[in-house]
CSV table of C-alpha atoms in Angstrom, one decimal:
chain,number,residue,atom,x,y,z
A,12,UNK,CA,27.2,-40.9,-51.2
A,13,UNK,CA,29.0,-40.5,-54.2
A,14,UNK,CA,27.6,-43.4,-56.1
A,15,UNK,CA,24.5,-41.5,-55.6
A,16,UNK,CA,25.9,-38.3,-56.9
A,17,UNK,CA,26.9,-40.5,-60.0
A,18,UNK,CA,23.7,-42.0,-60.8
A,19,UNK,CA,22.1,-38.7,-60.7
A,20,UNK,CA,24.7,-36.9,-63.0
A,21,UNK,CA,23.8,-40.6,-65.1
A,22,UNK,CA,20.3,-39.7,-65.5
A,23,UNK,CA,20.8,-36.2,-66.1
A,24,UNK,CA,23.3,-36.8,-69.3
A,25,UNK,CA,20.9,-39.5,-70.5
A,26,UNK,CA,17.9,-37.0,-70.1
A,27,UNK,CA,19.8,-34.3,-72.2
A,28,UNK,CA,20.9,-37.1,-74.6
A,29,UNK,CA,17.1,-38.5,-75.1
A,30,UNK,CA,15.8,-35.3,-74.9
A,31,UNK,CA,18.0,-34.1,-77.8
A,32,UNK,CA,16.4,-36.3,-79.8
A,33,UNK,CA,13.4,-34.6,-81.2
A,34,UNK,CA,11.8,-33.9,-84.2
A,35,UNK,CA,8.8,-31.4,-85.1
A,36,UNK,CA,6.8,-33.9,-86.5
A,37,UNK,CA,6.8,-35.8,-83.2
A,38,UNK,CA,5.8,-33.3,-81.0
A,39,UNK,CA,1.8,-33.6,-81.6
A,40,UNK,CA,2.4,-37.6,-81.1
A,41,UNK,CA,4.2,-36.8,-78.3
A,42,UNK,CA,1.7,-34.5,-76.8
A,43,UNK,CA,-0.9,-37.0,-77.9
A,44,UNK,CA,-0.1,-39.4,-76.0
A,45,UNK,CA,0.9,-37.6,-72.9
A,46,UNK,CA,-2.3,-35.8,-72.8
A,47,UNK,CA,-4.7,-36.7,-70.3
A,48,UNK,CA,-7.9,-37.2,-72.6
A,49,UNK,CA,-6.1,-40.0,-74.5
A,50,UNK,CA,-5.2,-41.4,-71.2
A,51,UNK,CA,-8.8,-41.0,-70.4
A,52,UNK,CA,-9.6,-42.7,-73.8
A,53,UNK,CA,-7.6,-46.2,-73.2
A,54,UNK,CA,-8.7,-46.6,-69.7
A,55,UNK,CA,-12.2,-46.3,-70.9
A,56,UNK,CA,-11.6,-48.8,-73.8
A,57,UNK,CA,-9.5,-51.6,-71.2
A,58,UNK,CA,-12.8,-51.3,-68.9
A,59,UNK,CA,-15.5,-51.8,-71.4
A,60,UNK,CA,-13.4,-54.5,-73.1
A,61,UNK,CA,-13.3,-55.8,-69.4
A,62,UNK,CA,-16.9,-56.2,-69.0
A,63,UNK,CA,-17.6,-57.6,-72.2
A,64,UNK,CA,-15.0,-60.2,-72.2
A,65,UNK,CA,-16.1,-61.6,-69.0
A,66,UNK,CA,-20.2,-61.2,-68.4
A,67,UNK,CA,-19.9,-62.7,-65.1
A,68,UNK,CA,-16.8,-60.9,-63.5
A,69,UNK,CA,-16.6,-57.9,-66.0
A,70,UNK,CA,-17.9,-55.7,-63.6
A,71,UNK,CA,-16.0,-57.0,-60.4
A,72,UNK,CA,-12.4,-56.7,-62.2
A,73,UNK,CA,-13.3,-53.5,-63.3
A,74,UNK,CA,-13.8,-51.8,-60.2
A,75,UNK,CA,-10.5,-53.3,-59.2
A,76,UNK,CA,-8.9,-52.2,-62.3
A,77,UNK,CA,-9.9,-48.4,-61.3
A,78,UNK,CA,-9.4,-49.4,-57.5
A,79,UNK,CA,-5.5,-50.3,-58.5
A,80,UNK,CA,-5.2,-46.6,-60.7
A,81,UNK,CA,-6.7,-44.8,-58.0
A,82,UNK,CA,-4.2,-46.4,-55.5
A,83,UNK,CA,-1.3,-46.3,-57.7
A,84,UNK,CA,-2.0,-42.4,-58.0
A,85,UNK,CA,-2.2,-42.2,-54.3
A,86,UNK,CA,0.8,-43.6,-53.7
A,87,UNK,CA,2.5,-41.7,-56.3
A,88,UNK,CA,1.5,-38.2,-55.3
A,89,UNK,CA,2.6,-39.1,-51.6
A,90,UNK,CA,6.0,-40.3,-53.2
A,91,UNK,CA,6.1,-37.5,-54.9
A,92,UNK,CA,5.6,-34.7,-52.0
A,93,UNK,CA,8.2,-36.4,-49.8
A,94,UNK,CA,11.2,-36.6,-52.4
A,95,UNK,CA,9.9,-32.9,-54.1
A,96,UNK,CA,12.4,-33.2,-57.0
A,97,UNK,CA,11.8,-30.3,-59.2
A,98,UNK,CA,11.2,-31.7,-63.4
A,99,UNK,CA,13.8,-30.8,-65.7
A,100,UNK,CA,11.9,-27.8,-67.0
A,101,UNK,CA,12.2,-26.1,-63.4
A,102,UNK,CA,16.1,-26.2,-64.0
A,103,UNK,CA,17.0,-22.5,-64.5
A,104,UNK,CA,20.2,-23.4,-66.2
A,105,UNK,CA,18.7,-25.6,-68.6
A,106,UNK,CA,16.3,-23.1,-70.1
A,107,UNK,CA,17.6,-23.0,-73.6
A,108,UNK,CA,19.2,-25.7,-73.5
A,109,UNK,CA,16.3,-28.5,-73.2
A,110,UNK,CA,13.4,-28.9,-75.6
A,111,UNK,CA,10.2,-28.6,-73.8
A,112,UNK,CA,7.1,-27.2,-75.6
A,113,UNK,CA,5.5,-27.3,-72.6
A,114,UNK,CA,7.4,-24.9,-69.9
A,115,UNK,CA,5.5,-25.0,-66.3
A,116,UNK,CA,3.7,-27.5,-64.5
A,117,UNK,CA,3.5,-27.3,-60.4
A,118,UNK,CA,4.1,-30.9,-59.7
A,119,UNK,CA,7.4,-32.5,-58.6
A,120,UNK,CA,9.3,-34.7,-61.2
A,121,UNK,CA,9.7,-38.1,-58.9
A,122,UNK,CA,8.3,-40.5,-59.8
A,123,UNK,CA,6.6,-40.1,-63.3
A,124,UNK,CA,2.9,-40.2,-62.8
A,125,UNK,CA,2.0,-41.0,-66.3
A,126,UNK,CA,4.8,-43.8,-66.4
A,127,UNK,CA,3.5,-45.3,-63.5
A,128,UNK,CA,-0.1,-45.1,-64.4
A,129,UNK,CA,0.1,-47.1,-67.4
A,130,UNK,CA,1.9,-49.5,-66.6
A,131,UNK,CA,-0.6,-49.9,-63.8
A,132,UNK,CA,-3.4,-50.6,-67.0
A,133,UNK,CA,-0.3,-52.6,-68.7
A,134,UNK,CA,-0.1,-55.1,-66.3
A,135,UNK,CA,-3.2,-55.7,-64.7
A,136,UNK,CA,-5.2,-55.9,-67.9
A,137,UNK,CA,-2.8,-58.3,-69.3
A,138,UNK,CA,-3.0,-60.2,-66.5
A,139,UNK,CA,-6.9,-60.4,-66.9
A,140,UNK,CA,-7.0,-60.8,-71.0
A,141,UNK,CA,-3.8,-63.2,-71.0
A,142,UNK,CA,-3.6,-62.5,-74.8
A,143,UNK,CA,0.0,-62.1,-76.4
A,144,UNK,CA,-1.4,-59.4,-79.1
A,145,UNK,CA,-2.5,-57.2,-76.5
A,146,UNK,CA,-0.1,-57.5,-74.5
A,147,UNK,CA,2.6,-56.6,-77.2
A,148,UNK,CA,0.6,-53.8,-77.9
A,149,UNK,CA,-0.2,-52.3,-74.6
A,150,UNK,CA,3.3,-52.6,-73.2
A,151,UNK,CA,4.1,-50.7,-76.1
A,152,UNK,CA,1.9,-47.7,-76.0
A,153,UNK,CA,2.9,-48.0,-72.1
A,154,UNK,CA,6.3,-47.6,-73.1
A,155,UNK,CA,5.7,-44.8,-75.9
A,156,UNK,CA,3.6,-43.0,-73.1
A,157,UNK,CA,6.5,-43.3,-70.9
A,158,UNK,CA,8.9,-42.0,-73.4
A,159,UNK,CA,7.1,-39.1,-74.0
A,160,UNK,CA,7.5,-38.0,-71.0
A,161,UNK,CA,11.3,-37.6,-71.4
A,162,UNK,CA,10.3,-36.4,-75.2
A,163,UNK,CA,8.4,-33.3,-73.7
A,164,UNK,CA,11.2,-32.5,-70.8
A,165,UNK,CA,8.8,-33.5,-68.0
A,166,UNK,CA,10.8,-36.2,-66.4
A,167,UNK,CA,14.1,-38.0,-65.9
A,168,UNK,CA,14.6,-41.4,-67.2
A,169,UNK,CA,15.3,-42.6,-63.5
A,170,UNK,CA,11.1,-41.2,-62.8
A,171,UNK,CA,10.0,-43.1,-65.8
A,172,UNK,CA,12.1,-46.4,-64.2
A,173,UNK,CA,10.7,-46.1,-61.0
A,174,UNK,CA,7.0,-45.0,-62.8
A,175,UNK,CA,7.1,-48.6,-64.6
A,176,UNK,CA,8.6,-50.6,-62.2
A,177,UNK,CA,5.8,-49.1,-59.4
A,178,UNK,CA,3.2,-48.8,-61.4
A,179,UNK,CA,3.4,-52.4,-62.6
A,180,UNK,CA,3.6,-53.7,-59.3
A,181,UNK,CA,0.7,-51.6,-58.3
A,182,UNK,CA,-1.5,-53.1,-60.8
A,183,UNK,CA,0.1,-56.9,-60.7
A,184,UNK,CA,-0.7,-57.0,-56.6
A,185,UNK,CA,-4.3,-55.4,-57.5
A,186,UNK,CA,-5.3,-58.4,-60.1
A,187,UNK,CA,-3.7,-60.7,-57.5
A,188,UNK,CA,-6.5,-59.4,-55.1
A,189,UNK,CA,-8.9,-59.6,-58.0
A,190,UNK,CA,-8.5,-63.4,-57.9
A,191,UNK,CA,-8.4,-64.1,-54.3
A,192,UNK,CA,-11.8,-62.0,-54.5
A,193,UNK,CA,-13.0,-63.9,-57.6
A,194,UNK,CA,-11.7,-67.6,-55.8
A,195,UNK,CA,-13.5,-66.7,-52.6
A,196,UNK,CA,-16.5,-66.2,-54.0
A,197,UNK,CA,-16.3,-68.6,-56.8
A,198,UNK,CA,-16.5,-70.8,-53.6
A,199,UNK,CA,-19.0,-69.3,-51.9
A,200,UNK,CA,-21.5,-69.4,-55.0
């Protein structure tokens, strides 16, 4: 019991030290990319570039590309009512003390939801467009995403962990399932 009592003073000295770390001409990027409409925005982009790389399966690996975020938040949100950890701006004793521009929102802080949904697009669209460029570029936005979460006092760096390691088995099981599904009835055709 005390390791655990250690790893989450850890993750709360590495929260205030990341945290700490801000600048005013970050917060809009930060917000930016935090913000649901941008979210919205690359999800859009990853499906349409979906169905016009592949004309015969474009629409099929879309609909398990939602299918996988739509799970993914599923399980999340249960996650997230069973362990109920209250986000860093919910800490009385912190007001003041962390840099939030953003002070109340009613979820729970385990895991990150944002972390964990785009690493779900991370994986299983560069799984599907097996291109190093993108990939490069989509883990980092993923990761910039993910950061911003600490950035804007929303989350722990142990949520974002668990966020990308969840979310990016989420969407590497769903594009498995995607083949099996494009396999079978590669066959059957």
């Amino acid at each position: 019991m005390e390791m655990i009592y250690k790893i989450f003073d850890w993750d709360k000295n590495f929260f205030l030290f990341l945290n700490g770390r801000h600048h005013p001409w970050l917060d809009y990027i930060m917000l930016g990319l935090s913000s649901y409409l941008s979210l919205a925005i690359v999800c859009t982009l990853v499906v349409g570039f979906m169905i016009y790389k592949d004309r015969r399966w474009g629409f099929s690996v879309s609909l398990f590309f939602l299918l996988s975020i739509g799970f993914n938040a599923l399980i999340n949100n249960m996650v997230k009512w069973i362990v109920a950890r209250p986000r860093p701006i919910h800490i009385e004793s912190w007001q003041g003390i962390i840099y939030a521009i953003e002070h109340y929102e009613s979820s729970y802080s385990f895991y990150s939801g944002h972390s964990s949904f785009v690493f779900c697009i991370a994986a299983f669209s560069s799984l599907f467009f097996r291109n190093k460029v993108y990939g490069v570029v989509i883990l980092l936005w993923a990761l910039a995403v993910s950061y911003s979460r600490i950035y804007l006092g929303k989350h722990y760096p142990i949520d974002i962990a668990c966020g990308i390691v969840c979310g990016a088995l989420v969407g590497i099981c769903c594009y498995r399932l995607f083949e099996y599904y494009r396999k079978r009835k590669s066959n059957i055709l």
